[in-house]
Amino acid sequence: MHIIAQINNINFGFVTLKLQLVTAQRKGEVVGAEWDEFDFKNARWTIPASKAKNGNNNIVPLSELALELLQELKTLSNGSKWLLPSPRGDKHIIPTAIDRALRNNINKFKDVKPFTPHDLRRTAASHMTALGVSRLVVSKLLNHVENSVTAIYDRHSYDKEKRAAVDAWSEKLKEITFSKVRVSE
C-alpha cells in the first residue's frame, strides 16, 4: 500500500500517523510530545523518561522527513506548547483521537487494509531490519528494554547507529512514496 502518498490531509490525525511511521515511536509518545523536547539544531527528539513506556529517556534522531512533518505540526499547533494541542484547552489531544480518526477515514484510502497506529511502528522496524539495520539498533530506537547480562555492561548510546537507521528508513520511505511501491503487509 502506498499509504504515505495517500495520507496527505493536513490534520493532526494524519500528520501524527506519518510522524509515527517516520520515527517508529509510540502513539502515546507522539501525542504527548511538547515542543521543548525537540532539538531542531541537532535534529533529535528527547522523549523524557516520565513519558516513555519503559521509564527510560529516549533520544530519537530526526530525519529530513520527520523535520518536515514537525514543521507542518508547528504551523498547525498555533503556538501551543504541545505538538498536538487539544481544541479544548491547554493539553494535548487524547491518543484515542488518532485511532478514531483512522477508523473513521480508512475507507478514503484505496487498497488499504485496516491497520492500527501501532502497525506503523512494526512496519518501520521490519523495514529497518530489511535494510540491514541490526535488531539491537532497532530495539534501541524503539526504546525497548534489553534484559541481558551484556546490556548491563554495554553503556554505548547507539546514537550514530540510530541516526543511520532513521536516515536509511527515511530514504526507503521516499522511494516508496515516489515509486508507489507497496509497503509490506
JSON list of C-alpha atoms in Angstrom, two decimals:
[
{"chain": "A", "resi": 1, "resn": "MET", "atom": "CA", "xyz": [0.00, 0.00, 0.00]},
{"chain": "A", "resi": 2, "resn": "HIS", "atom": "CA", "xyz": [1.33, 3.43, -0.80]},
{"chain": "A", "resi": 3, "resn": "ILE", "atom": "CA", "xyz": [-0.09, 4.87, 2.39]},
{"chain": "A", "resi": 4, "resn": "ILE", "atom": "CA", "xyz": [2.20, 7.89, 2.70]},
{"chain": "A", "resi": 5, "resn": "ALA", "atom": "CA", "xyz": [1.25, 9.10, -0.75]},
{"chain": "A", "resi": 6, "resn": "GLN", "atom": "CA", "xyz": [-2.40, 8.86, 0.29]},
{"chain": "A", "resi": 7, "resn": "ILE", "atom": "CA", "xyz": [-2.10, 10.39, 3.76]},
{"chain": "A", "resi": 8, "resn": "ASN", "atom": "CA", "xyz": [-1.78, 13.98, 2.60]},
{"chain": "A", "resi": 9, "resn": "ASN", "atom": "CA", "xyz": [-4.60, 15.59, 4.55]},
{"chain": "A", "resi": 10, "resn": "ILE", "atom": "CA", "xyz": [-3.24, 18.40, 6.69]},
{"chain": "A", "resi": 11, "resn": "ASN", "atom": "CA", "xyz": [-4.77, 17.48, 10.00]},
{"chain": "A", "resi": 12, "resn": "PHE", "atom": "CA", "xyz": [-3.36, 16.26, 13.27]},
{"chain": "A", "resi": 13, "resn": "GLY", "atom": "CA", "xyz": [-4.52, 12.68, 12.91]},
{"chain": "A", "resi": 14, "resn": "PHE", "atom": "CA", "xyz": [-2.84, 12.02, 9.60]},
{"chain": "A", "resi": 15, "resn": "VAL", "atom": "CA", "xyz": [0.30, 14.03, 10.27]},
{"chain": "A", "resi": 16, "resn": "THR", "atom": "CA", "xyz": [0.60, 12.12, 13.54]},
{"chain": "A", "resi": 17, "resn": "LEU", "atom": "CA", "xyz": [0.35, 8.79, 11.71]},
{"chain": "A", "resi": 18, "resn": "LYS", "atom": "CA", "xyz": [3.06, 9.92, 9.30]},
{"chain": "A", "resi": 19, "resn": "LEU", "atom": "CA", "xyz": [5.28, 11.01, 12.20]},
{"chain": "A", "resi": 20, "resn": "GLN", "atom": "CA", "xyz": [4.78, 7.64, 13.89]},
{"chain": "A", "resi": 21, "resn": "LEU", "atom": "CA", "xyz": [5.79, 5.83, 10.72]},
{"chain": "A", "resi": 22, "resn": "VAL", "atom": "CA", "xyz": [8.83, 8.05, 10.10]},
{"chain": "A", "resi": 23, "resn": "THR", "atom": "CA", "xyz": [10.13, 7.98, 13.71]},
{"chain": "A", "resi": 24, "resn": "ALA", "atom": "CA", "xyz": [8.91, 4.49, 14.75]},
{"chain": "A", "resi": 25, "resn": "GLN", "atom": "CA", "xyz": [7.79, 5.88, 18.10]},
{"chain": "A", "resi": 26, "resn": "ARG", "atom": "CA", "xyz": [4.71, 5.01, 20.13]},
{"chain": "A", "resi": 27, "resn": "LYS", "atom": "CA", "xyz": [1.43, 6.82, 19.53]},
{"chain": "A", "resi": 28, "resn": "GLY", "atom": "CA", "xyz": [1.26, 7.99, 23.15]},
{"chain": "A", "resi": 29, "resn": "GLU", "atom": "CA", "xyz": [4.77, 9.42, 22.99]},
{"chain": "A", "resi": 30, "resn": "VAL", "atom": "CA", "xyz": [3.98, 11.31, 19.78]},
{"chain": "A", "resi": 31, "resn": "VAL", "atom": "CA", "xyz": [0.63, 12.58, 21.06]},
{"chain": "A", "resi": 32, "resn": "GLY", "atom": "CA", "xyz": [2.09, 13.65, 24.42]},
{"chain": "A", "resi": 33, "resn": "ALA", "atom": "CA", "xyz": [5.14, 15.41, 22.96]},
{"chain": "A", "resi": 34, "resn": "GLU", "atom": "CA", "xyz": [5.92, 19.03, 23.82]},
{"chain": "A", "resi": 35, "resn": "TRP", "atom": "CA", "xyz": [7.88, 21.36, 21.56]},
{"chain": "A", "resi": 36, "resn": "ASP", "atom": "CA", "xyz": [10.68, 21.79, 24.11]},
{"chain": "A", "resi": 37, "resn": "GLU", "atom": "CA", "xyz": [11.55, 18.08, 23.67]},
{"chain": "A", "resi": 38, "resn": "PHE", "atom": "CA", "xyz": [12.72, 18.80, 20.10]},
{"chain": "A", "resi": 39, "resn": "ASP", "atom": "CA", "xyz": [16.22, 19.99, 19.26]},
{"chain": "A", "resi": 40, "resn": "PHE", "atom": "CA", "xyz": [15.94, 21.18, 15.67]},
{"chain": "A", "resi": 41, "resn": "LYS", "atom": "CA", "xyz": [19.57, 22.30, 15.51]},
{"chain": "A", "resi": 42, "resn": "ASN", "atom": "CA", "xyz": [20.80, 18.76, 16.23]},
{"chain": "A", "resi": 43, "resn": "ALA", "atom": "CA", "xyz": [17.77, 17.05, 14.64]},
{"chain": "A", "resi": 44, "resn": "ARG", "atom": "CA", "xyz": [16.74, 14.99, 17.64]},
{"chain": "A", "resi": 45, "resn": "TRP", "atom": "CA", "xyz": [13.81, 14.44, 19.94]},
{"chain": "A", "resi": 46, "resn": "THR", "atom": "CA", "xyz": [14.35, 13.59, 23.59]},
{"chain": "A", "resi": 47, "resn": "ILE", "atom": "CA", "xyz": [11.41, 11.64, 24.95]},
{"chain": "A", "resi": 48, "resn": "PRO", "atom": "CA", "xyz": [11.67, 12.08, 28.72]},
{"chain": "A", "resi": 49, "resn": "ALA", "atom": "CA", "xyz": [11.58, 9.04, 30.99]},
{"chain": "A", "resi": 50, "resn": "SER", "atom": "CA", "xyz": [8.33, 10.31, 32.52]},
{"chain": "A", "resi": 51, "resn": "LYS", "atom": "CA", "xyz": [6.60, 9.93, 29.14]},
{"chain": "A", "resi": 52, "resn": "ALA", "atom": "CA", "xyz": [8.30, 6.78, 27.89]},
{"chain": "A", "resi": 53, "resn": "LYS", "atom": "CA", "xyz": [6.51, 3.46, 28.32]},
{"chain": "A", "resi": 54, "resn": "ASN", "atom": "CA", "xyz": [9.61, 1.82, 29.80]},
{"chain": "A", "resi": 55, "resn": "GLY", "atom": "CA", "xyz": [10.54, 4.77, 32.03]},
{"chain": "A", "resi": 56, "resn": "ASN", "atom": "CA", "xyz": [13.83, 5.47, 30.19]},
{"chain": "A", "resi": 57, "resn": "ASN", "atom": "CA", "xyz": [14.76, 8.61, 28.27]},
{"chain": "A", "resi": 58, "resn": "ASN", "atom": "CA", "xyz": [14.91, 8.01, 24.54]},
{"chain": "A", "resi": 59, "resn": "ILE", "atom": "CA", "xyz": [16.91, 10.16, 22.14]},
{"chain": "A", "resi": 60, "resn": "VAL", "atom": "CA", "xyz": [15.29, 9.82, 18.72]},
{"chain": "A", "resi": 61, "resn": "PRO", "atom": "CA", "xyz": [17.25, 11.11, 15.73]},
{"chain": "A", "resi": 62, "resn": "LEU", "atom": "CA", "xyz": [15.05, 13.08, 13.35]},
{"chain": "A", "resi": 63, "resn": "SER", "atom": "CA", "xyz": [15.32, 12.52, 9.61]},
{"chain": "A", "resi": 64, "resn": "GLU", "atom": "CA", "xyz": [14.54, 15.18, 7.00]},
{"chain": "A", "resi": 65, "resn": "LEU", "atom": "CA", "xyz": [11.06, 13.68, 6.62]},
{"chain": "A", "resi": 66, "resn": "ALA", "atom": "CA", "xyz": [10.45, 13.91, 10.37]},
{"chain": "A", "resi": 67, "resn": "LEU", "atom": "CA", "xyz": [11.64, 17.52, 10.43]},
{"chain": "A", "resi": 68, "resn": "GLU", "atom": "CA", "xyz": [9.28, 18.38, 7.55]},
{"chain": "A", "resi": 69, "resn": "LEU", "atom": "CA", "xyz": [6.34, 16.81, 9.40]},
{"chain": "A", "resi": 70, "resn": "LEU", "atom": "CA", "xyz": [7.26, 18.69, 12.56]},
{"chain": "A", "resi": 71, "resn": "GLN", "atom": "CA", "xyz": [7.23, 21.95, 10.61]},
{"chain": "A", "resi": 72, "resn": "GLU", "atom": "CA", "xyz": [3.69, 21.12, 9.43]},
{"chain": "A", "resi": 73, "resn": "LEU", "atom": "CA", "xyz": [2.67, 20.43, 13.01]},
{"chain": "A", "resi": 74, "resn": "LYS", "atom": "CA", "xyz": [4.35, 23.62, 14.25]},
{"chain": "A", "resi": 75, "resn": "THR", "atom": "CA", "xyz": [2.12, 25.61, 11.91]},
{"chain": "A", "resi": 76, "resn": "LEU", "atom": "CA", "xyz": [-0.98, 23.69, 12.99]},
{"chain": "A", "resi": 77, "resn": "SER", "atom": "CA", "xyz": [-0.26, 23.92, 16.73]},
{"chain": "A", "resi": 78, "resn": "ASN", "atom": "CA", "xyz": [-0.74, 27.73, 16.84]},
{"chain": "A", "resi": 79, "resn": "GLY", "atom": "CA", "xyz": [1.90, 28.46, 19.47]},
{"chain": "A", "resi": 80, "resn": "SER", "atom": "CA", "xyz": [0.81, 25.72, 21.89]},
{"chain": "A", "resi": 81, "resn": "LYS", "atom": "CA", "xyz": [3.48, 24.01, 23.99]},
{"chain": "A", "resi": 82, "resn": "TRP", "atom": "CA", "xyz": [2.03, 20.72, 22.73]},
{"chain": "A", "resi": 83, "resn": "LEU", "atom": "CA", "xyz": [2.92, 19.15, 19.42]},
{"chain": "A", "resi": 84, "resn": "LEU", "atom": "CA", "xyz": [-0.73, 18.09, 19.12]},
{"chain": "A", "resi": 85, "resn": "PRO", "atom": "CA", "xyz": [-2.85, 20.50, 21.17]},
{"chain": "A", "resi": 86, "resn": "SER", "atom": "CA", "xyz": [-6.40, 19.66, 22.08]},
{"chain": "A", "resi": 87, "resn": "PRO", "atom": "CA", "xyz": [-9.04, 22.04, 20.74]},
{"chain": "A", "resi": 88, "resn": "ARG", "atom": "CA", "xyz": [-10.50, 22.02, 24.27]},
{"chain": "A", "resi": 89, "resn": "GLY", "atom": "CA", "xyz": [-7.74, 23.79, 26.18]},
{"chain": "A", "resi": 90, "resn": "ASP", "atom": "CA", "xyz": [-4.09, 23.71, 27.11]},
{"chain": "A", "resi": 91, "resn": "LYS", "atom": "CA", "xyz": [-3.45, 19.98, 26.90]},
{"chain": "A", "resi": 92, "resn": "HIS", "atom": "CA", "xyz": [-2.62, 17.53, 24.15]},
{"chain": "A", "resi": 93, "resn": "ILE", "atom": "CA", "xyz": [-5.16, 15.54, 22.17]},
{"chain": "A", "resi": 94, "resn": "ILE", "atom": "CA", "xyz": [-6.03, 12.16, 23.60]},
{"chain": "A", "resi": 95, "resn": "PRO", "atom": "CA", "xyz": [-4.34, 9.15, 21.97]},
{"chain": "A", "resi": 96, "resn": "THR", "atom": "CA", "xyz": [-7.68, 7.53, 21.12]},
{"chain": "A", "resi": 97, "resn": "ALA", "atom": "CA", "xyz": [-8.45, 10.52, 18.87]},
{"chain": "A", "resi": 98, "resn": "ILE", "atom": "CA", "xyz": [-5.83, 9.16, 16.46]},
{"chain": "A", "resi": 99, "resn": "ASP", "atom": "CA", "xyz": [-7.46, 5.72, 16.47]},
{"chain": "A", "resi": 100, "resn": "ARG", "atom": "CA", "xyz": [-10.86, 7.30, 15.88]},
{"chain": "A", "resi": 101, "resn": "ALA", "atom": "CA", "xyz": [-9.60, 9.50, 13.02]},
{"chain": "A", "resi": 102, "resn": "LEU", "atom": "CA", "xyz": [-8.02, 6.47, 11.37]},
{"chain": "A", "resi": 103, "resn": "ARG", "atom": "CA", "xyz": [-11.08, 4.27, 11.85]},
{"chain": "A", "resi": 104, "resn": "ASN", "atom": "CA", "xyz": [-13.41, 6.98, 10.51]},
{"chain": "A", "resi": 105, "resn": "ASN", "atom": "CA", "xyz": [-11.28, 7.71, 7.46]},
{"chain": "A", "resi": 106, "resn": "ILE", "atom": "CA", "xyz": [-9.66, 4.41, 6.46]},
{"chain": "A", "resi": 107, "resn": "ASN", "atom": "CA", "xyz": [-12.27, 3.89, 3.74]},
{"chain": "A", "resi": 108, "resn": "LYS", "atom": "CA", "xyz": [-10.99, 7.04, 1.96]},
{"chain": "A", "resi": 109, "resn": "PHE", "atom": "CA", "xyz": [-7.78, 5.24, 1.02]},
{"chain": "A", "resi": 110, "resn": "LYS", "atom": "CA", "xyz": [-7.64, 2.93, -1.97]},
{"chain": "A", "resi": 111, "resn": "ASP", "atom": "CA", "xyz": [-6.49, -0.66, -1.47]},
{"chain": "A", "resi": 112, "resn": "VAL", "atom": "CA", "xyz": [-5.65, -0.21, 2.21]},
{"chain": "A", "resi": 113, "resn": "LYS", "atom": "CA", "xyz": [-6.47, -2.96, 4.67]},
{"chain": "A", "resi": 114, "resn": "PRO", "atom": "CA", "xyz": [-7.47, -1.80, 8.14]},
{"chain": "A", "resi": 115, "resn": "PHE", "atom": "CA", "xyz": [-4.49, -1.18, 10.41]},
{"chain": "A", "resi": 116, "resn": "THR", "atom": "CA", "xyz": [-3.72, 0.39, 13.76]},
{"chain": "A", "resi": 117, "resn": "PRO", "atom": "CA", "xyz": [-1.25, 3.17, 14.57]},
{"chain": "A", "resi": 118, "resn": "HIS", "atom": "CA", "xyz": [0.95, 0.58, 16.28]},
{"chain": "A", "resi": 119, "resn": "ASP", "atom": "CA", "xyz": [1.22, -1.31, 12.97]},
{"chain": "A", "resi": 120, "resn": "LEU", "atom": "CA", "xyz": [3.17, 1.69, 11.62]},
{"chain": "A", "resi": 121, "resn": "ARG", "atom": "CA", "xyz": [5.81, 1.18, 14.31]},
{"chain": "A", "resi": 122, "resn": "ARG", "atom": "CA", "xyz": [6.03, -2.50, 13.39]},
{"chain": "A", "resi": 123, "resn": "THR", "atom": "CA", "xyz": [6.30, -1.61, 9.70]},
{"chain": "A", "resi": 124, "resn": "ALA", "atom": "CA", "xyz": [9.15, 0.81, 10.39]},
{"chain": "A", "resi": 125, "resn": "ALA", "atom": "CA", "xyz": [11.03, -1.76, 12.50]},
{"chain": "A", "resi": 126, "resn": "SER", "atom": "CA", "xyz": [10.56, -4.51, 9.90]},
{"chain": "A", "resi": 127, "resn": "HIS", "atom": "CA", "xyz": [11.77, -2.31, 7.06]},
{"chain": "A", "resi": 128, "resn": "MET", "atom": "CA", "xyz": [14.79, -1.13, 9.02]},
{"chain": "A", "resi": 129, "resn": "THR", "atom": "CA", "xyz": [15.92, -4.69, 9.68]},
{"chain": "A", "resi": 130, "resn": "ALA", "atom": "CA", "xyz": [15.29, -5.50, 5.99]},
{"chain": "A", "resi": 131, "resn": "LEU", "atom": "CA", "xyz": [17.59, -2.57, 5.16]},
{"chain": "A", "resi": 132, "resn": "GLY", "atom": "CA", "xyz": [20.35, -4.22, 7.20]},
{"chain": "A", "resi": 133, "resn": "VAL", "atom": "CA", "xyz": [19.89, -2.36, 10.48]},
{"chain": "A", "resi": 134, "resn": "SER", "atom": "CA", "xyz": [20.65, -4.72, 13.35]},
{"chain": "A", "resi": 135, "resn": "ARG", "atom": "CA", "xyz": [17.84, -5.76, 15.66]},
{"chain": "A", "resi": 136, "resn": "LEU", "atom": "CA", "xyz": [19.82, -4.29, 18.56]},
{"chain": "A", "resi": 137, "resn": "VAL", "atom": "CA", "xyz": [19.85, -0.84, 16.94]},
{"chain": "A", "resi": 138, "resn": "VAL", "atom": "CA", "xyz": [16.16, -1.09, 16.02]},
{"chain": "A", "resi": 139, "resn": "SER", "atom": "CA", "xyz": [15.44, -2.12, 19.61]},
{"chain": "A", "resi": 140, "resn": "LYS", "atom": "CA", "xyz": [17.37, 0.90, 20.90]},
{"chain": "A", "resi": 141, "resn": "LEU", "atom": "CA", "xyz": [15.44, 3.19, 18.55]},
{"chain": "A", "resi": 142, "resn": "LEU", "atom": "CA", "xyz": [12.14, 1.67, 19.71]},
{"chain": "A", "resi": 143, "resn": "ASN", "atom": "CA", "xyz": [13.32, 2.19, 23.32]},
{"chain": "A", "resi": 144, "resn": "HIS", "atom": "CA", "xyz": [12.83, -1.45, 24.23]},
{"chain": "A", "resi": 145, "resn": "VAL", "atom": "CA", "xyz": [14.45, -2.72, 27.40]},
{"chain": "A", "resi": 146, "resn": "GLU", "atom": "CA", "xyz": [17.08, -5.37, 26.86]},
{"chain": "A", "resi": 147, "resn": "ASN", "atom": "CA", "xyz": [17.16, -7.87, 29.72]},
{"chain": "A", "resi": 148, "resn": "SER", "atom": "CA", "xyz": [20.54, -9.48, 29.25]},
{"chain": "A", "resi": 149, "resn": "VAL", "atom": "CA", "xyz": [23.74, -9.51, 31.24]},
{"chain": "A", "resi": 150, "resn": "THR", "atom": "CA", "xyz": [25.54, -7.86, 28.33]},
{"chain": "A", "resi": 151, "resn": "ALA", "atom": "CA", "xyz": [23.06, -4.96, 28.41]},
{"chain": "A", "resi": 152, "resn": "ILE", "atom": "CA", "xyz": [24.16, -4.23, 31.98]},
{"chain": "A", "resi": 153, "resn": "TYR", "atom": "CA", "xyz": [27.74, -3.68, 30.79]},
{"chain": "A", "resi": 154, "resn": "ASP", "atom": "CA", "xyz": [27.03, -2.04, 27.43]},
{"chain": "A", "resi": 155, "resn": "ARG", "atom": "CA", "xyz": [26.66, 1.71, 28.07]},
{"chain": "A", "resi": 156, "resn": "HIS", "atom": "CA", "xyz": [27.09, 2.79, 24.44]},
{"chain": "A", "resi": 157, "resn": "SER", "atom": "CA", "xyz": [24.38, 5.29, 23.41]},
{"chain": "A", "resi": 158, "resn": "TYR", "atom": "CA", "xyz": [23.98, 3.93, 19.85]},
{"chain": "A", "resi": 159, "resn": "ASP", "atom": "CA", "xyz": [23.20, 7.50, 18.73]},
{"chain": "A", "resi": 160, "resn": "LYS", "atom": "CA", "xyz": [25.22, 7.24, 15.49]},
{"chain": "A", "resi": 161, "resn": "GLU", "atom": "CA", "xyz": [23.72, 3.86, 14.69]},
{"chain": "A", "resi": 162, "resn": "LYS", "atom": "CA", "xyz": [20.18, 5.10, 15.38]},
{"chain": "A", "resi": 163, "resn": "ARG", "atom": "CA", "xyz": [20.83, 8.14, 13.16]},
{"chain": "A", "resi": 164, "resn": "ALA", "atom": "CA", "xyz": [21.99, 5.87, 10.32]},
{"chain": "A", "resi": 165, "resn": "ALA", "atom": "CA", "xyz": [18.88, 3.70, 10.81]},
{"chain": "A", "resi": 166, "resn": "VAL", "atom": "CA", "xyz": [16.38, 6.58, 10.63]},
{"chain": "A", "resi": 167, "resn": "ASP", "atom": "CA", "xyz": [18.19, 8.08, 7.65]},
{"chain": "A", "resi": 168, "resn": "ALA", "atom": "CA", "xyz": [18.09, 4.75, 5.78]},
{"chain": "A", "resi": 169, "resn": "TRP", "atom": "CA", "xyz": [14.41, 4.35, 6.68]},
{"chain": "A", "resi": 170, "resn": "SER", "atom": "CA", "xyz": [13.69, 7.90, 5.52]},
{"chain": "A", "resi": 171, "resn": "GLU", "atom": "CA", "xyz": [15.31, 7.18, 2.15]},
{"chain": "A", "resi": 172, "resn": "LYS", "atom": "CA", "xyz": [13.26, 3.99, 1.83]},
{"chain": "A", "resi": 173, "resn": "LEU", "atom": "CA", "xyz": [10.08, 5.93, 2.61]},
{"chain": "A", "resi": 174, "resn": "LYS", "atom": "CA", "xyz": [10.94, 8.47, -0.09]},
{"chain": "A", "resi": 175, "resn": "GLU", "atom": "CA", "xyz": [11.45, 5.59, -2.52]},
{"chain": "A", "resi": 176, "resn": "ILE", "atom": "CA", "xyz": [8.11, 4.04, -1.53]},
{"chain": "A", "resi": 177, "resn": "THR", "atom": "CA", "xyz": [6.31, 7.37, -1.77]},
{"chain": "A", "resi": 178, "resn": "PHE", "atom": "CA", "xyz": [7.67, 8.33, -5.15]},
{"chain": "A", "resi": 179, "resn": "SER", "atom": "CA", "xyz": [7.60, 4.90, -6.77]},
{"chain": "A", "resi": 180, "resn": "LYS", "atom": "CA", "xyz": [4.23, 3.95, -5.24]},
{"chain": "A", "resi": 181, "resn": "VAL", "atom": "CA", "xyz": [5.62, 0.57, -4.24]},
{"chain": "A", "resi": 182, "resn": "ARG", "atom": "CA", "xyz": [3.52, -1.22, -1.64]},
{"chain": "A", "resi": 183, "resn": "VAL", "atom": "CA", "xyz": [4.65, -1.09, 2.00]},
{"chain": "A", "resi": 184, "resn": "SER", "atom": "CA", "xyz": [4.92, -4.65, 3.32]},
{"chain": "A", "resi": 185, "resn": "GLU", "atom": "CA", "xyz": [1.86, -6.07, 4.96]}
]
